[in-house]
Amino acid sequence: MQITVFDQEGTTHTIVADKASSVMEMIRDYGLPISAQCGGCLSCATCHVYVDPSWIDRFPVADEFEEAMLELATELRPESRLSCQLKVDEKFDGLIITLAPGTEF
Amino acid sequence: MNTNVTTSIDTRPFSIKNVEDLEPWEYYETLRGNGPVAWDEQMNAWAILDFEECAYVEMNEDKFRHPYQDAPQVVVDIKGGGRNITLLSGEEHMRMRRFFLKLMTPPLVEGYRSKHIAPVIGLLMKRILAKGTGKADLTTEFGDQIPPRVIAALLGMPWQDDDMVARILHLHEEIMEVIGTGFASEEIRQKGLRVSKDINDMLLPFIRDRKKNPQDDFISRVWSEAPEFGDDLTEEDVVAICRELFLGGADTTVHGIANVLYLLLTNDEIRQSVEADRKSLPAAVEESMRLFGSVMYRFRVANDDCNLGGVEVKKNQRLILLHSAANRDPEKFGCPHMADLTRRPPTDHLAFNKGPRACVGIGLARAEMRDAVSAVLDNLPDVRLDPSAAPPMFKSLFMRSWRPLNVVFET
C-alpha cells in the first residue's frame, strides 16, 4: 500500500506501508512530524488527519470512541479521522491525506 | 567527568536497586544479554528491558493492569482520593482522560506558553542575570523552578510565591519517592500519608475559593467541567482530580528540563545543531527524553498467566517496565547510547508512556523543555559547565536527572 501525505507545511510525501499496520504507523515511521502519542489505541488525538474527500467514504465510519477523541482535535472537519484507525489494506492503495494542525510534536 | 558509572561486574542477584545512585545503562546492557525479562527479587517483580515488550504491555491494559486498579485504601489516600485519574479504569478513566486532554489541547498549550511559561522563565532568568556572577546552577535556580510555577499558575495559585513553590517541589519529590518504591513498607506508606495530607492542605484553600469564585484556571474548570459528576462533584473529588494535575505538572518535567540542558551542555554536536537551527530543538528534547527520561520505570500487573520475552509470568505478578533500559534497546534504536537528531521517528520512545495512560501533559512538558533551553541559549552567552564546580551526576532511582548543572557564562 502506498499513500500520499501532505504535511503541515504543505510538502508532499509518498509513503509505502512496509511493516506498518495503520496509516498512523506509516506516517510516524516515515518520520513526519506527528506525535501519535498513545501509540494507536484511541487515547489521544495526536494522529489527526484529513482524508481526501474522494477517499473518505471508502473507510468504515468512525466509531463512538474515535468520535469522542476527535472532539479534542484541532480544526475538526467532516473529513477528519484519527490515522491510527485507518488500517493498512491494499484496497486503500493511493490514499491521499493531509496532516492536521496540532499533531506536530 | 561522570564518576558514578558502574565500573565492576555486579555479582549480586539482579535488582534495579543495585544501580540506585549509579548510571544504570551498562548494568542493563550486561543483563540484556540474558534475555529481555529478568526477575528482581528486591522489587518482587519481573523487570522488562526491551522496547517492544514494554510497549505491548502498556498498550494492552486488558491484559496488564495498572497496580492502582486494586490499590488498598492507604494507596488511594496517598494518591489524594479515588477520583485521581490514575486510580480510575475503563470508560471512567477514558472520560477523565478526555477531560485532562481538553485542558491541554495544542492551541491552549500555545496560549499557556505566552501567558504562563514565558513570565516564569523571564523571572528566573532575570534573577540569574541580576546576580552578576556569571555563574548559576541551572537545576535549582532555573529548571527546577519552572514546572512547579507553571502548574501553580495554571491551577490559579500564586506562582511568584517562592516559599510555596519550594514546598510544592519538595512535597512532590517526596511523594514520587514513595510511589517509586511501590508503597513497599509501612514506614513508607505512613510517610506517603503525611506528604499527601500536606499537598491536600496546600490545594484546599484554592479549591474552596474557586467553588465560590470561579476564574480562568484549572481548578475552576475541574469544578465546572469534570466529567460525569456534575452537581454531585464533591470537594474530595476535586482534590483527587487536581492532585494528579499538580503532580504531573510539578515534578516530572523538572527532570526533563535538567536532562535536556545536560545534553546541550555536554554534547558539542547537538549543541551546535540547535544553535545553528532552532528547528532541531524538538528533536534534541526527544533524544534527551529517550536517553535519560524522567521516570525510570512503571509498574503493571499481569491479569493472567502469560509469556513475556520467553519468561512465564504468573497471574497477578508485578512487572517493572524499565523504560530507562527499553529506550536504549538496540533492537529498536541504532547506536542506542548516542544522541542523534536525525533519528526517525523522533517521538517513538517510552519516556511519556504509550497506551491509554500515555502522558496527558506532553504538550505542556515539551513546551517547558524547549522554552527553557531557548532561554538559556539566548540569555547566557557561551554558557558551559563550570569545570571547577561539582559535576552533574545521574543519581536516585525512580525519578532521575543530571544534577547539579553548575554553569559559567559571559557577563
Coordinates of C-alpha atoms in Angstrom, one line a residue:
Chain A
M1 CA 0.0 0.0 0.0
Q2 CA 1.3 3.4 -1.0
I3 CA -0.1 6.7 0.2
T4 CA 0.4 10.4 -0.5
V5 CA 0.7 12.7 2.6
F6 CA 0.7 16.5 2.7
D7 CA 2.5 17.5 5.9
Q8 CA 1.5 20.6 8.0
E9 CA 3.6 22.8 5.7
G10 CA 2.1 21.5 2.5
T11 CA 5.0 19.4 1.4
T12 CA 4.1 16.1 -0.3
H13 CA 5.5 12.8 0.7
T14 CA 4.9 9.3 -0.8
I15 CA 5.0 6.6 1.8
V16 CA 5.0 2.8 1.4
A17 CA 3.4 0.7 4.1
D18 CA 6.5 -1.6 4.8
K19 CA 5.8 -3.1 8.2
A20 CA 3.1 -0.7 9.3
S21 CA -0.4 -1.9 10.3
S22 CA -2.1 1.6 10.3
V23 CA -1.8 4.8 8.4
M24 CA -0.6 6.4 11.6
E25 CA 2.3 4.0 11.8
M26 CA 3.2 4.7 8.1
I27 CA 3.3 8.4 8.8
R28 CA 5.2 8.1 12.1
D29 CA 7.7 5.5 11.0
Y30 CA 8.5 7.6 7.9
G31 CA 9.4 10.4 10.2
L32 CA 6.8 13.0 9.5
P33 CA 6.1 15.4 12.5
I34 CA 3.2 13.7 14.2
S35 CA 3.2 13.0 17.9
A36 CA 1.0 9.9 17.8
Q37 CA 1.4 9.8 21.5
C38 CA -0.7 6.9 22.7
G39 CA 0.8 4.6 20.0
G40 CA -2.5 3.8 18.3
C41 CA -5.1 2.9 21.0
L42 CA -7.6 5.7 20.7
S43 CA -6.3 7.5 23.8
C44 CA -5.3 10.8 22.2
A45 CA -5.9 12.9 19.1
T46 CA -2.3 13.5 18.0
C47 CA -2.5 11.5 14.8
H48 CA -5.4 13.5 13.4
V49 CA -5.5 13.7 9.6
Y50 CA -7.8 15.0 6.9
V51 CA -8.7 12.2 4.4
D52 CA -9.1 13.5 0.9
P53 CA -12.8 13.9 0.1
S54 CA -12.5 11.4 -2.7
W55 CA -11.4 8.7 -0.2
I56 CA -13.4 9.5 2.9
D57 CA -16.4 7.3 2.1
R58 CA -14.3 4.2 1.4
F59 CA -13.4 3.8 5.0
P60 CA -15.8 2.4 7.7
V61 CA -17.2 5.4 9.6
A62 CA -15.5 6.5 12.9
D63 CA -17.0 4.7 15.9
E64 CA -18.2 6.5 19.1
F65 CA -14.7 6.2 20.7
E66 CA -12.9 7.7 17.8
E67 CA -15.6 10.4 17.6
A68 CA -15.2 11.2 21.3
M69 CA -11.4 11.6 20.9
L70 CA -11.8 13.6 17.7
E71 CA -13.7 16.2 19.6
L72 CA -10.3 17.1 21.2
A73 CA -8.7 17.6 17.8
T74 CA -7.7 21.0 16.5
E75 CA -9.6 22.3 13.5
L76 CA -12.0 19.5 13.1
R77 CA -13.5 18.9 9.6
P78 CA -16.0 16.4 8.2
E79 CA -13.1 14.5 6.7
S80 CA -11.2 14.3 10.0
R81 CA -10.0 10.9 11.1
L82 CA -7.5 9.5 13.6
S83 CA -5.0 7.8 11.3
C84 CA -4.4 5.0 13.9
Q85 CA -7.9 3.8 13.0
L86 CA -7.2 3.7 9.2
K87 CA -5.8 0.2 8.7
V88 CA -3.3 -0.7 6.1
D89 CA -5.1 -2.6 3.2
E90 CA -4.3 -2.8 -0.5
K91 CA -7.7 -1.5 -1.3
F92 CA -6.6 1.8 0.1
D93 CA -3.6 2.0 -2.2
G94 CA -3.3 5.5 -3.5
L95 CA -4.9 7.1 -0.4
I96 CA -4.3 10.9 -0.1
I97 CA -4.3 12.5 3.4
T98 CA -3.2 15.8 5.0
L99 CA -1.7 16.1 8.4
A100 CA -4.0 18.3 10.6
P101 CA -2.7 21.2 12.6
G102 CA -1.9 20.4 16.3
T103 CA -0.4 17.0 15.6
E104 CA 3.2 18.2 15.4
F105 CA 5.4 17.0 18.3
Chain B
M1 CA 33.8 13.7 34.5
N2 CA 30.9 11.3 35.2
T3 CA 32.2 9.2 38.0
N4 CA 29.0 7.5 39.1
V5 CA 29.2 4.8 36.4
T6 CA 29.1 1.1 37.2
T7 CA 32.7 0.0 36.9
S8 CA 32.9 -3.6 38.0
I9 CA 30.8 -6.7 37.4
D10 CA 28.0 -6.8 39.9
T11 CA 27.6 -10.4 41.1
R12 CA 24.6 -9.8 43.3
P13 CA 21.2 -11.1 42.1
F14 CA 19.7 -8.6 39.6
S15 CA 17.8 -5.7 41.0
I16 CA 17.2 -2.2 39.7
K17 CA 18.1 -1.1 43.2
N18 CA 21.7 -2.3 42.6
V19 CA 22.2 0.7 40.4
E20 CA 20.5 3.3 42.6
D21 CA 22.5 6.5 42.5
L22 CA 24.7 5.0 39.7
E23 CA 24.4 5.4 35.9
P24 CA 22.4 2.3 35.1
W25 CA 22.9 1.7 31.4
E26 CA 26.0 -0.5 31.4
Y27 CA 24.3 -2.7 34.0
Y28 CA 21.2 -3.1 31.9
E29 CA 23.3 -3.9 28.8
T30 CA 25.0 -6.7 30.6
L31 CA 21.7 -8.0 31.9
R32 CA 20.1 -7.7 28.4
G33 CA 22.4 -10.5 27.2
N34 CA 20.5 -12.9 29.4
G35 CA 17.2 -12.0 27.8
P36 CA 14.7 -9.2 27.8
V37 CA 12.9 -10.1 31.1
A38 CA 14.6 -10.6 34.5
W39 CA 13.3 -11.3 38.0
D40 CA 14.0 -8.6 40.5
E41 CA 13.8 -10.2 44.0
Q42 CA 14.1 -7.0 45.9
M43 CA 11.3 -5.3 43.9
N44 CA 9.3 -8.6 43.8
A45 CA 8.6 -8.0 40.1
W46 CA 9.7 -9.0 36.6
A47 CA 11.8 -6.2 35.0
I48 CA 11.2 -5.8 31.3
L49 CA 14.2 -4.3 29.4
D50 CA 13.1 -4.3 25.7
F51 CA 11.1 -1.8 23.9
E52 CA 8.5 -3.9 22.1
E53 CA 7.5 -5.8 25.2
C54 CA 7.2 -2.6 27.3
A55 CA 5.1 -1.0 24.6
Y56 CA 2.9 -4.2 24.3
V57 CA 2.2 -4.3 28.0
E58 CA 1.4 -0.6 28.1
M59 CA -0.9 -0.8 25.1
N60 CA -2.9 -3.7 26.4
E61 CA -4.5 -2.7 29.7
D62 CA -7.0 -5.6 29.4
K63 CA -4.1 -8.0 29.9
F64 CA -1.8 -5.9 32.1
R65 CA -3.5 -3.6 34.7
H66 CA -2.1 -0.6 36.4
P67 CA -1.4 -1.6 40.0
Y68 CA -3.6 1.2 41.3
Q69 CA -6.7 -0.7 39.9
D70 CA -6.8 -2.8 43.0
A71 CA -4.9 -0.4 45.3
P72 CA -5.6 -0.7 49.1
Q73 CA -7.2 2.2 50.8
V74 CA -3.9 3.6 52.1
V75 CA -2.6 4.0 48.5
V76 CA -5.9 5.7 47.5
D77 CA -5.4 8.1 50.4
I78 CA -1.8 8.7 49.4
K79 CA -2.9 9.5 45.9
G80 CA -5.4 12.0 47.1
G81 CA -8.7 10.1 46.7
G82 CA -10.5 7.7 44.4
R83 CA -11.2 10.2 41.6
N84 CA -7.5 10.6 40.9
I85 CA -7.2 9.7 37.2
T86 CA -4.5 7.1 37.9
L87 CA -6.9 5.2 40.1
L88 CA -9.7 5.1 37.5
S89 CA -10.1 2.4 34.9
G90 CA -12.1 1.5 31.8
E91 CA -14.6 4.1 30.5
E92 CA -14.5 6.1 33.7
H93 CA -10.7 6.6 33.2
M94 CA -11.2 7.4 29.5
R95 CA -13.8 10.1 30.3
M96 CA -11.4 11.7 32.8
R97 CA -8.6 11.4 30.4
R98 CA -10.6 13.2 27.7
F99 CA -11.2 16.0 30.3
F100 CA -7.5 16.2 31.0
L101 CA -6.7 16.3 27.3
K102 CA -9.2 19.1 26.9
L103 CA -7.2 21.2 29.3
M104 CA -4.0 20.6 27.3
T105 CA -5.0 20.9 23.6
P106 CA -2.3 22.3 21.3
P107 CA -3.9 25.7 20.9
L108 CA -4.4 26.0 24.7
V109 CA -0.7 25.0 25.3
E110 CA 0.4 27.6 22.8
G111 CA -1.6 30.1 24.9
Y112 CA 0.0 28.8 28.2
R113 CA 3.4 29.4 26.7
S114 CA 2.9 33.1 26.4
K115 CA 0.7 33.6 29.4
H116 CA 2.5 31.4 32.0
I117 CA 5.7 29.8 30.8
A118 CA 7.3 33.0 29.4
P119 CA 6.7 35.1 32.6
V120 CA 8.0 32.3 34.8
I121 CA 11.2 31.8 32.7
G122 CA 11.6 35.5 32.4
L123 CA 11.5 35.9 36.2
L124 CA 14.1 33.1 36.8
M125 CA 16.4 34.3 34.0
K126 CA 16.3 37.9 35.4
R127 CA 17.3 36.6 38.8
I128 CA 20.3 34.7 37.4
L129 CA 21.5 37.7 35.4
A130 CA 20.9 40.0 38.3
K131 CA 23.5 38.1 40.4
G132 CA 26.2 39.4 38.0
T133 CA 28.5 36.5 38.9
G134 CA 28.4 34.7 35.5
K135 CA 27.6 31.5 37.4
A136 CA 24.4 29.6 38.1
D137 CA 23.1 26.1 38.9
L138 CA 20.6 25.6 36.1
T139 CA 18.8 22.9 38.1
T140 CA 18.0 24.6 41.4
E141 CA 18.0 28.2 40.2
F142 CA 16.2 27.6 36.9
G143 CA 14.8 24.3 35.6
D144 CA 13.5 23.0 39.0
Q145 CA 11.5 26.2 39.4
I146 CA 9.8 26.2 36.0
P147 CA 7.3 23.3 36.2
P148 CA 6.0 24.0 39.8
R149 CA 5.5 27.6 39.0
V150 CA 3.8 26.9 35.7
I151 CA 1.4 24.4 37.1
A152 CA 0.7 26.7 40.1
A153 CA -0.2 29.4 37.6
L154 CA -2.4 27.0 35.7
L155 CA -4.2 25.9 38.8
G156 CA -4.7 29.5 39.8
M157 CA -2.2 29.6 42.7
P158 CA 0.3 32.4 43.3
W159 CA 3.3 31.2 41.2
Q160 CA 5.6 34.1 42.4
D161 CA 5.5 32.9 46.0
D162 CA 9.0 31.4 46.4
D163 CA 8.2 29.6 49.7
M164 CA 5.1 28.0 48.2
V165 CA 7.0 26.9 45.1
A166 CA 9.8 25.4 47.2
R167 CA 7.2 23.5 49.1
I168 CA 5.4 22.3 46.0
L169 CA 8.7 20.9 44.6
H170 CA 9.8 19.3 47.9
L171 CA 6.4 17.6 48.6
H172 CA 6.1 16.2 45.1
E173 CA 9.7 14.9 45.1
E174 CA 8.8 13.1 48.4
I175 CA 5.6 11.6 47.1
M176 CA 7.4 10.4 44.0
E177 CA 9.9 8.6 46.2
V178 CA 7.0 6.9 47.9
I179 CA 5.4 5.9 44.6
G180 CA 8.7 4.7 43.2
T181 CA 9.0 2.1 46.0
G182 CA 5.6 0.6 45.1
F183 CA 4.5 1.7 48.6
A184 CA 6.8 -1.1 49.9
S185 CA 6.7 -0.7 53.7
E186 CA 4.5 0.6 56.5
E187 CA 7.1 3.3 57.2
I188 CA 6.9 4.4 53.5
R189 CA 3.1 4.3 53.5
Q190 CA 2.9 6.5 56.6
K191 CA 5.3 9.0 55.0
G192 CA 3.1 8.9 51.9
L193 CA 0.0 9.7 54.0
R194 CA 1.8 12.6 55.7
V195 CA 3.0 14.1 52.5
S196 CA -0.4 13.6 50.8
K197 CA -2.1 15.5 53.6
D198 CA 0.4 18.3 53.2
I199 CA -0.3 18.6 49.5
N200 CA -4.0 18.5 50.0
D201 CA -3.7 21.2 52.6
M202 CA -1.9 23.4 50.0
L203 CA -4.6 22.9 47.4
L204 CA -7.8 23.1 49.6
P205 CA -7.9 26.8 50.2
F206 CA -7.8 27.4 46.4
I207 CA -10.3 24.6 45.7
R208 CA -12.8 26.0 48.2
D209 CA -12.3 29.6 46.9
R210 CA -12.8 28.6 43.2
K211 CA -16.1 26.8 44.0
K212 CA -17.5 30.2 45.0
N213 CA -15.4 32.4 42.8
P214 CA -14.7 30.6 39.5
Q215 CA -11.8 32.0 37.5
D216 CA -9.9 31.1 34.3
D217 CA -7.8 28.3 35.8
F218 CA -7.7 24.5 36.0
I219 CA -9.3 24.3 39.5
S220 CA -12.3 26.3 38.3
R221 CA -12.6 24.1 35.2
V222 CA -12.5 21.0 37.3
W223 CA -15.4 22.3 39.3
S224 CA -17.4 23.2 36.2
E225 CA -16.4 20.6 33.7
A226 CA -15.1 17.5 35.4
P227 CA -16.9 14.6 33.7
E228 CA -19.8 12.6 35.0
F229 CA -20.0 14.2 38.4
G230 CA -22.0 17.4 37.7
D231 CA -23.6 18.8 40.7
D232 CA -22.6 15.8 42.8
L233 CA -18.9 16.6 42.5
T234 CA -17.6 16.8 46.0
E235 CA -14.6 18.7 47.4
E236 CA -12.9 15.3 47.9
D237 CA -13.4 14.5 44.1
V238 CA -11.9 17.9 43.1
V239 CA -8.9 17.4 45.4
A240 CA -8.3 13.9 43.9
I241 CA -8.6 15.2 40.3
C242 CA -6.3 18.3 41.0
R243 CA -3.8 16.2 42.8
E244 CA -2.7 14.4 39.6
L245 CA -2.6 17.6 37.6
F246 CA -0.5 19.1 40.4
L247 CA 1.9 16.0 40.5
G248 CA 2.1 15.6 36.7
G249 CA 2.8 19.3 36.3
A250 CA 5.1 19.9 39.2
D251 CA 7.6 17.1 39.2
T252 CA 8.4 15.1 36.1
T253 CA 9.3 18.0 33.8
V254 CA 11.8 19.2 36.4
H255 CA 13.9 16.2 35.5
G256 CA 13.2 16.6 31.8
I257 CA 14.5 20.1 31.7
A258 CA 17.6 19.2 33.6
N259 CA 18.3 16.3 31.2
V260 CA 17.9 18.3 28.0
L261 CA 20.1 21.0 29.4
Y262 CA 22.7 18.4 30.3
L263 CA 22.6 17.0 26.8
L264 CA 23.1 20.5 25.3
L265 CA 25.9 21.3 27.8
T266 CA 27.8 18.0 27.2
N267 CA 27.3 17.2 23.5
D268 CA 29.0 19.7 21.2
E269 CA 27.4 18.3 18.1
I270 CA 23.9 18.5 19.5
R271 CA 24.6 22.0 20.9
Q272 CA 25.9 23.3 17.5
S273 CA 22.9 21.8 15.7
V274 CA 20.5 23.5 18.0
E275 CA 22.4 26.8 18.0
A276 CA 22.6 26.7 14.2
D277 CA 18.9 25.9 13.7
R278 CA 16.4 26.1 16.5
K279 CA 14.1 23.9 14.4
S280 CA 16.3 21.0 15.6
L281 CA 15.4 21.7 19.3
P282 CA 12.3 19.5 19.4
A283 CA 14.4 16.5 18.2
A284 CA 17.0 17.3 20.8
V285 CA 14.3 17.3 23.5
E286 CA 13.0 13.9 22.3
E287 CA 16.5 12.5 22.3
S288 CA 17.2 13.7 25.8
M289 CA 13.9 12.1 26.9
R290 CA 14.8 8.8 25.2
L291 CA 18.4 8.7 26.6
F292 CA 17.7 9.9 30.1
G293 CA 13.9 10.1 30.6
S294 CA 12.4 11.5 33.8
V295 CA 10.6 8.4 35.2
M296 CA 12.9 5.4 35.0
Y297 CA 10.2 2.7 35.2
R298 CA 6.5 2.0 35.5
F299 CA 4.6 -0.8 37.3
R300 CA 2.0 -3.1 35.8
V301 CA 0.4 -6.3 37.0
A302 CA -0.4 -9.4 34.8
N303 CA -4.1 -10.1 34.7
D304 CA -3.4 -13.8 33.7
D305 CA -0.6 -16.2 33.2
C306 CA 1.3 -15.2 30.1
N307 CA 4.6 -15.4 28.3
L308 CA 6.7 -12.3 28.1
G309 CA 10.0 -12.3 26.3
G310 CA 10.3 -16.1 26.8
V311 CA 9.5 -15.9 30.5
E312 CA 6.4 -17.5 32.1
V313 CA 4.7 -14.7 34.0
K314 CA 2.1 -15.8 36.6
K315 CA -1.3 -14.1 37.1
N316 CA -1.0 -11.1 39.5
Q317 CA 2.8 -11.0 39.3
R318 CA 4.1 -7.4 39.1
L319 CA 6.0 -6.1 36.2
I320 CA 8.5 -3.2 36.1
L321 CA 8.6 -1.7 32.7
L322 CA 12.1 -0.4 32.7
H323 CA 11.9 2.5 30.3
S324 CA 15.5 3.6 31.1
A325 CA 16.6 0.3 29.5
A326 CA 13.9 -0.1 26.8
N327 CA 14.6 3.4 25.5
R328 CA 18.2 2.2 24.7
D329 CA 17.1 -1.2 23.2
P330 CA 19.5 -1.9 20.3
E331 CA 16.7 -3.8 18.5
K332 CA 14.7 -0.6 18.4
F333 CA 17.4 2.1 18.2
G334 CA 20.6 2.0 16.1
C335 CA 23.6 3.2 18.2
P336 CA 21.2 3.4 21.2
H337 CA 23.5 5.3 23.5
M338 CA 24.2 8.1 21.0
A339 CA 22.1 11.3 20.7
D340 CA 21.0 11.5 17.1
L341 CA 18.8 14.4 15.9
T342 CA 18.1 12.6 12.6
R343 CA 16.5 9.6 14.3
R344 CA 13.2 8.6 12.7
P345 CA 10.7 8.7 14.2
P346 CA 11.9 11.0 17.0
T347 CA 8.9 10.6 19.2
D348 CA 8.7 6.8 19.2
H349 CA 10.2 6.3 22.7
L350 CA 8.6 5.4 26.0
A351 CA 9.5 8.5 28.1
F352 CA 5.9 9.7 28.0
N353 CA 4.5 6.2 28.1
K354 CA 2.4 4.6 25.4
G355 CA -1.2 3.3 25.6
P356 CA -4.3 4.6 27.4
R357 CA -2.1 6.1 30.2
A358 CA 0.3 8.0 28.0
C359 CA 1.1 11.4 29.5
V360 CA -1.7 13.9 29.0
G361 CA 0.5 16.9 29.7
I362 CA 3.0 16.1 27.0
G363 CA 2.4 19.3 25.0
L364 CA 3.0 21.4 28.1
A365 CA 6.1 19.4 29.1
R366 CA 7.6 19.8 25.7
A367 CA 6.9 23.5 25.6
E368 CA 8.5 24.0 29.0
M369 CA 11.6 22.0 28.0
R370 CA 12.0 23.8 24.7
D371 CA 11.4 27.2 26.1
A372 CA 13.8 26.6 28.9
V373 CA 16.6 25.6 26.5
S374 CA 15.9 28.5 24.3
A375 CA 16.1 30.9 27.2
V376 CA 19.4 29.5 28.3
L377 CA 21.0 29.8 24.8
D378 CA 19.5 33.2 24.2
N379 CA 20.4 34.8 27.6
L380 CA 23.6 33.2 28.8
P381 CA 26.4 33.8 26.3
D382 CA 28.9 31.0 25.9
V383 CA 27.2 29.0 28.7
R384 CA 29.1 25.9 29.7
L385 CA 29.6 23.5 32.6
D386 CA 31.8 25.0 35.3
P387 CA 34.9 22.9 35.4
S388 CA 35.7 24.0 38.9
A389 CA 32.3 23.0 40.4
A390 CA 30.7 19.7 41.3
P391 CA 29.9 17.8 38.1
P392 CA 26.4 16.6 37.2
M393 CA 25.5 13.0 38.4
F394 CA 22.6 10.8 37.4
K395 CA 21.6 9.8 41.0
S396 CA 18.4 8.5 42.7
L397 CA 16.3 5.6 41.5
F398 CA 12.7 6.3 40.2
M399 CA 12.9 9.9 39.1
R400 CA 16.3 10.9 37.7
S401 CA 18.1 13.7 36.1
W402 CA 21.6 15.0 35.7
R403 CA 22.3 17.5 38.6
P404 CA 23.7 19.8 39.6
L405 CA 24.2 21.8 36.4
N406 CA 26.7 24.4 37.6
V407 CA 27.5 26.6 34.7
V408 CA 29.6 29.6 33.9
F409 CA 28.7 32.2 31.2
E410 CA 30.0 35.6 29.9
T411 CA 28.5 38.6 31.6

